[in-house]
Amino acid sequence: MQKIHKIASEIEKDSIISLAEKGKRLDGRGLEDFREVTIEAGVIEKAEGSAYVTLGDTKIMAGVKLEIGEPFPDTPDKGVFTVNAEFVPLASPVFEPGPPDEDAIELARVIDRGIRESEAIDLEKLCIIPGEKVWIAFIDIYILDHAGNLFDASTLGSITALLNTKMPEVKVENGEVKILDKLVSFPIRKIPVSVTFAKINDKLVVDPCIEEEHVMNARLTITMDENDNIVAMQKGGAGTLKTEDIYKAIEIAKVKTKELREKIPRGVSNG
Amino acid sequence: MPIYFQSKDIVLPGDLLAEGDYKAGTGTFKEDSKIYSAVIGLFEIRGKILRVISLEGTYIPRPNDVVIGKIVDVSATNWKVEIRAPYLANLPAANYFDKPIDPLKSDIRRYLNVGDIIVAKVVSFNRAQDPLLTTKERGLGKLRGGRIIEMSPTKIPRLIGRKGSMVNMIKEETGCRITVGQNGRVWVSCKTPEYEELIEKVIRKIELEAHTSGLTDRVRELIRKEKERLKK
Amino acid sequence: MKFIKHEIPQKLITEDGLRTDGRRFHELRPIKLEVGILKRADGSAYIEQGRNKIMVAVYGPRELHPRHLALPDKALLRCFYRMASFSVEDRKSPAPSRREIELSKVIREALEPAIFLERFPKTAIDVFIEVLQADGGTRCASITSAALALADAGIPMRDLVSAVAVGKVDGHIVLDINDLEDKYGEGDMPTAMMPRKKEVTLIQLDGQWSIEEFKQGFELALKGCEQIYQLQREALKKRYIEIREQAAKEMGENAENT
């Protein structure tokens, strides 16, 4: 059944391709238009940070939980973060219960790369006792409704949840960590944002919906920081991309990441 | 023998519809001499038969239904067809070809392959056997070009309208070719993609407002407005 | 968030007979129900009850894989209750816990009597429950919401299922216990029923209850279910009634324009 859902009909394929040739899309969007984006921060009170993102019909929830733990031996003075994506079967007829599959792991790793390589989190500020105690941030992304382009929805959700995260101040007394009542913002210094493209025949379309993902030859995700540095890139799908596709995508991403970054709620993090 | 609701009332699962000498039609069930609704839907009184027209639900095949299906598997003498039902349908080669074919000599994939869309008729379906399809009738067979729009199967009767009134009006107003599958798939082919988009808008409206009255008039109004917009 | 220090109250019930969130003994928490919120699912519903936030999706009846699990005479109902990692104070591992597996089972068995499974032999009906935030009474809120998602999927049902937990808190029998009352109270009794004939489809109990206390609690639970049932009905009908009103308005406008 799962496999059957992924078989695109020839008619669907033809109509998406012939529309793209004319610069049009199924839902009336232009090739470079995003669907409507909404981002809500701080929706889960029990999480240290959270965000609910809708991108057209795609819906995701990202949450941040903090724990105190040990640093990695090679980075004793830095905190730790991990990104995990759960493709819960609620979200799509093709998702099955069980541990994350390769798609969920790819998604989590691409989000992770954008945050890590942009140095979005000031990990040194998460160090409590070098070599012994640091803050560990768990960023968990739950896909609730999969209508295409999980990458951009999840990047927006993760960074918004981090911006929204509050952590307690701590004090070290006689080698013991004491958690204080005062809450401070999580140390975020960059806001990486991604833009995902689907290559349909020889056209690039921005923010593919699920029907477009079913017929695309290849996918390209580009994550940029606010200085237009490219901090993560991921090609997916069995098809190929040309040099000019990639160059063009970067130019589009430069504009679109700025537009998306504007939509991220700020100021909420200084609770 | 009271009836507790009026025709077109929205009823919910477990609602007591009537007591006494009535027949439990689709969307209802009988316990003792009481008839209850089994689904969320519109109550309908047809003489002694009480029905609830479901507003939601999966397509369950019935003999003689025209459906639009997607080929998902091929063997030497049979196609498996996905028809948005909980059961995959079979289209045996014998129900597609006019003359018998020799499976050793001809590859039936050359005629219909995985991903192809067909319009077919349900020959039979019962608990023992998966739905059986045929394309050996006028107007059935492989669909080419155009666009497939999916809608809730329970709302297909509304898209068709009484004796085809709704779909015929849409065809007249837009000049598009439209084939409606009872399984909630609609094939449309228009002169321009804008008109196909218009049909999709129309279908979304019918889907959303299936339980309201005066829908044909509002749909006509929408088409005319959209046509004006497209002219500009 | 776990780093905000919540005072653990000395008393769960004040001298004025108020509970930690200001409710009276027989009062439900504020409940928000929404139906049909997910695009991909065949049916869906969302519930907020207190600070519980739970999303439910129903898929089916659909083809069942692996096929050997299929039942020849009816649909197989499967239920998956899962808590998001950030739904509780301390991060929960996403792998299903024994608790989640047990709750999935009792929720399935609470819903099953209401569904005409025999109408869809060999198929599967899947109910996926994602607890986004937990605040006590999640299994009951899940059942309440799942019943709506099933109805929204158009699955034929004998009745809805309504659920609520009562608790024993500082010696009092109270309705719809919250997180604190669940953790520090003396007893918990999740109950679900099909309201039409008041048939009980879930009952669990922990703590120590005298027979008298049990009876009092059970009757309170049934009353609570009845109130929740009314909210479920409103939530199911709301969308359709709003669209009807909108359509009537549109017709009025069209008439004016012509």
Coordinates of C-alpha atoms in Angstrom, one line a residue, chain A:
Chain A
M1 CA 0.0 0.0 0.0
Q2 CA 2.8 2.4 1.0
K3 CA 4.5 1.8 -2.3
I4 CA 1.3 2.3 -4.2
H5 CA 0.9 5.8 -2.8
K6 CA 4.2 6.8 -4.3
I7 CA 3.3 5.7 -7.8
A8 CA 2.6 9.0 -9.6
S9 CA 0.0 8.7 -12.3
E10 CA 1.2 9.4 -15.8
I11 CA -1.6 12.1 -16.2
E12 CA -0.5 13.8 -12.9
K13 CA 3.1 13.7 -14.1
D14 CA 2.3 15.1 -17.5
S15 CA 0.1 17.9 -16.2
I16 CA 2.6 19.0 -13.6
I17 CA 5.4 19.0 -16.2
S18 CA 3.4 20.8 -18.9
L19 CA 2.3 23.4 -16.3
A20 CA 5.9 23.9 -15.2
E21 CA 6.9 24.4 -18.9
K22 CA 4.5 27.3 -19.0
G23 CA 5.7 28.7 -15.7
K24 CA 2.7 27.5 -13.8
R25 CA 1.8 25.1 -11.0
L26 CA -1.2 22.9 -9.9
D27 CA -2.2 25.3 -7.2
G28 CA -1.8 28.5 -9.3
R29 CA 1.6 29.5 -7.7
G30 CA 4.5 30.8 -9.8
L31 CA 7.6 28.6 -9.9
E32 CA 9.4 30.6 -7.3
D33 CA 6.5 31.2 -4.9
F34 CA 6.3 29.7 -1.4
R35 CA 3.0 28.5 -0.1
E36 CA 1.6 30.5 2.8
V37 CA 3.8 30.2 5.9
T38 CA 2.7 30.6 9.5
I39 CA 5.0 30.3 12.4
E40 CA 3.9 30.2 16.0
A41 CA 6.4 30.2 18.8
G42 CA 6.1 28.9 22.4
V43 CA 3.0 26.6 21.8
I44 CA 4.2 23.8 24.1
E45 CA 4.6 25.1 27.7
K46 CA 6.3 22.0 28.9
A47 CA 9.0 22.3 26.3
E48 CA 11.9 24.7 26.9
G49 CA 11.2 26.0 23.4
S50 CA 8.7 25.2 20.7
A51 CA 7.3 26.2 17.4
Y52 CA 4.4 25.2 15.2
V53 CA 4.9 25.8 11.5
T54 CA 2.4 25.5 8.6
L55 CA 3.6 25.6 5.0
G56 CA 0.5 25.3 2.9
D57 CA -1.1 22.1 4.2
T58 CA 2.2 20.8 5.7
K59 CA 2.2 21.0 9.5
I60 CA 5.1 20.4 11.8
M61 CA 5.8 20.9 15.5
A62 CA 9.3 21.4 16.8
G63 CA 10.2 21.2 20.5
V64 CA 13.4 21.8 22.5
K65 CA 14.2 20.0 25.7
L66 CA 17.3 20.7 27.8
E67 CA 19.3 18.4 30.0
I68 CA 22.6 18.6 31.8
G69 CA 25.0 16.0 30.7
E70 CA 28.6 15.3 29.7
P71 CA 30.4 17.0 26.8
F72 CA 32.0 15.1 24.1
P73 CA 35.7 14.3 25.0
D74 CA 37.0 16.3 22.0
T75 CA 35.0 19.4 22.8
P76 CA 35.1 19.5 26.6
D77 CA 34.1 23.2 26.7
K78 CA 31.1 23.0 24.4
G79 CA 27.5 22.1 24.9
V80 CA 25.8 19.5 22.8
F81 CA 22.7 19.5 20.6
T82 CA 21.0 16.8 18.6
V83 CA 18.2 17.0 16.0
N84 CA 15.7 14.2 15.6
A85 CA 12.8 14.0 13.2
E86 CA 9.8 11.8 13.8
F87 CA 7.7 10.9 10.8
V88 CA 4.7 9.9 12.8
P89 CA 2.1 7.9 10.9
L90 CA -0.5 10.5 11.7
A91 CA 1.0 12.7 9.0
S92 CA 0.8 10.6 5.9
P93 CA -0.6 7.3 4.5
V94 CA 2.9 6.3 3.7
F95 CA 4.4 6.7 7.1
E96 CA 4.6 3.6 9.3
P97 CA 5.0 3.3 13.0
G98 CA 8.6 2.4 14.0
P99 CA 12.1 3.9 14.4
P100 CA 13.1 6.8 12.0
D101 CA 13.6 5.5 8.5
E102 CA 16.2 6.9 6.1
D103 CA 14.0 9.8 5.0
A104 CA 13.5 10.9 8.7
I105 CA 17.2 10.5 9.4
E106 CA 18.2 12.5 6.2
L107 CA 15.8 15.3 7.2
A108 CA 17.1 15.5 10.8
R109 CA 20.7 15.5 9.5
V110 CA 20.1 18.3 7.0
I111 CA 18.5 20.4 9.7
D112 CA 21.3 19.6 12.1
R113 CA 23.9 20.6 9.5
G114 CA 22.2 24.0 8.9
I115 CA 22.3 24.8 12.6
R116 CA 25.7 23.4 13.2
E117 CA 27.6 24.8 10.2
S118 CA 26.1 28.3 10.6
E119 CA 27.2 28.1 14.2
A120 CA 23.8 29.2 15.1
I121 CA 24.1 28.1 18.7
D122 CA 27.0 29.5 20.8
L123 CA 27.9 26.1 22.2
E124 CA 30.6 27.5 24.5
K125 CA 27.9 29.4 26.4
L126 CA 26.3 25.9 27.1
C127 CA 29.4 24.8 29.0
I128 CA 28.9 24.6 32.8
I129 CA 32.0 22.8 34.0
P130 CA 34.5 22.1 31.2
G131 CA 34.9 18.4 30.5
E132 CA 32.2 17.5 33.0
K133 CA 28.9 19.3 32.7
V134 CA 27.3 21.0 29.8
W135 CA 23.8 21.7 28.5
I136 CA 22.4 19.2 26.0
A137 CA 19.7 20.5 23.7
F138 CA 17.3 18.0 22.1
I139 CA 15.6 19.4 19.1
D140 CA 12.7 17.1 18.1
I141 CA 10.7 17.7 15.0
Y142 CA 7.3 16.0 14.7
I143 CA 5.7 15.9 11.2
L144 CA 2.0 16.2 11.7
D145 CA 0.7 16.6 8.1
H146 CA 3.0 15.8 5.2
A147 CA 1.9 17.8 2.2
G148 CA 5.4 18.4 0.8
N149 CA 8.7 20.2 1.6
L150 CA 9.4 19.0 5.1
F151 CA 12.9 20.5 4.9
D152 CA 11.9 24.1 4.9
A153 CA 9.1 23.7 7.4
S154 CA 11.4 21.8 9.8
T155 CA 14.3 24.3 9.5
L156 CA 11.9 27.2 10.3
G157 CA 10.4 25.2 13.2
S158 CA 13.8 24.2 14.7
I159 CA 15.3 27.7 14.6
T160 CA 12.1 29.3 15.9
A161 CA 12.0 26.8 18.7
L162 CA 15.6 27.5 19.6
L163 CA 15.0 31.3 19.5
N164 CA 12.1 30.6 21.8
T165 CA 14.0 28.4 24.2
K166 CA 14.7 29.6 27.7
M167 CA 17.2 28.1 30.1
P168 CA 17.9 28.6 33.7
E169 CA 21.0 30.3 35.0
V170 CA 23.2 27.9 36.8
K171 CA 25.8 28.3 39.5
V172 CA 28.7 25.9 40.4
E173 CA 29.3 25.5 44.1
N174 CA 31.9 23.0 45.2
G175 CA 31.8 21.2 41.9
E176 CA 28.0 20.9 42.2
V177 CA 25.7 22.4 39.6
K178 CA 22.9 24.5 41.2
I179 CA 20.0 25.5 39.0
L180 CA 18.8 29.0 39.7
D181 CA 15.3 30.4 39.3
K182 CA 16.3 33.0 36.7
L183 CA 15.6 32.1 33.1
V184 CA 17.7 33.4 30.2
S185 CA 17.5 33.1 26.4
F186 CA 19.2 30.3 24.7
P187 CA 22.4 31.5 23.0
I188 CA 21.5 31.9 19.4
R189 CA 23.7 34.0 17.1
K190 CA 22.6 33.0 13.6
I191 CA 19.4 32.2 12.0
P192 CA 19.9 29.6 9.3
V193 CA 16.9 29.3 6.8
S194 CA 16.5 26.8 4.0
V195 CA 14.9 26.9 0.6
T196 CA 14.0 23.6 -1.1
F197 CA 13.6 23.2 -4.9
A198 CA 12.2 20.4 -6.9
K199 CA 13.5 19.8 -10.4
I200 CA 10.6 18.9 -12.7
N201 CA 11.9 18.1 -16.2
D202 CA 14.2 21.1 -16.7
K203 CA 12.4 23.6 -14.5
L204 CA 13.2 24.4 -10.8
V205 CA 10.2 24.9 -8.6
V206 CA 10.4 26.4 -5.1
D207 CA 8.7 24.8 -2.1
P208 CA 7.3 21.7 -3.8
C209 CA 4.0 20.3 -2.7
I210 CA 3.5 16.6 -2.2
E211 CA 2.2 16.0 -5.8
E212 CA 5.3 17.8 -7.2
E213 CA 7.5 15.7 -4.9
H214 CA 6.0 12.6 -6.4
V215 CA 7.0 13.5 -9.9
M216 CA 10.2 15.5 -9.4
N217 CA 13.5 14.2 -10.8
A218 CA 15.6 15.7 -8.0
R219 CA 15.4 17.9 -5.0
L220 CA 17.8 20.5 -3.7
T221 CA 17.9 22.1 -0.3
I222 CA 20.0 25.1 0.3
T223 CA 20.4 26.6 3.8
M224 CA 21.8 30.1 4.3
D225 CA 22.7 32.3 7.2
E226 CA 21.9 36.0 7.3
N227 CA 25.2 36.9 5.6
D228 CA 24.3 34.8 2.6
N229 CA 26.7 32.1 3.4
I230 CA 25.6 28.7 2.3
V231 CA 25.8 26.5 5.4
A232 CA 24.1 23.3 4.2
M233 CA 23.2 21.8 0.9
Q234 CA 21.5 18.5 0.1
K235 CA 20.6 17.0 -3.2
G236 CA 17.9 14.3 -3.0
G237 CA 16.1 12.1 -5.5
A238 CA 17.3 9.8 -8.3
G239 CA 17.6 12.5 -11.0
T240 CA 20.4 14.9 -11.7
L241 CA 21.0 18.7 -11.5
K242 CA 23.0 20.9 -13.8
T243 CA 25.5 23.5 -12.8
E244 CA 23.2 26.2 -13.9
D245 CA 20.3 24.7 -11.9
I246 CA 22.5 25.0 -8.7
Y247 CA 23.7 28.5 -9.5
K248 CA 20.1 29.6 -10.2
A249 CA 18.8 27.9 -7.0
I250 CA 21.4 29.8 -4.9
E251 CA 20.3 33.1 -6.4
I252 CA 16.7 32.3 -5.6
A253 CA 17.6 31.0 -2.1
K254 CA 19.4 34.3 -1.3
V255 CA 16.2 36.2 -1.8
K256 CA 13.8 33.6 -0.3
T257 CA 15.8 32.9 2.8
K258 CA 15.6 36.6 3.7
E259 CA 11.8 36.7 3.1
L260 CA 11.3 33.6 5.3
R261 CA 13.6 34.9 8.0
E262 CA 11.4 38.0 8.3
K263 CA 8.5 35.7 9.2
I264 CA 10.2 34.2 12.3
P265 CA 8.8 35.6 15.5
R266 CA 11.5 37.3 17.6
G267 CA 11.7 38.9 20.9
V268 CA 9.8 36.1 22.5
S269 CA 13.1 34.5 23.6
N270 CA 13.8 37.2 26.1
G271 CA 11.3 35.9 28.6

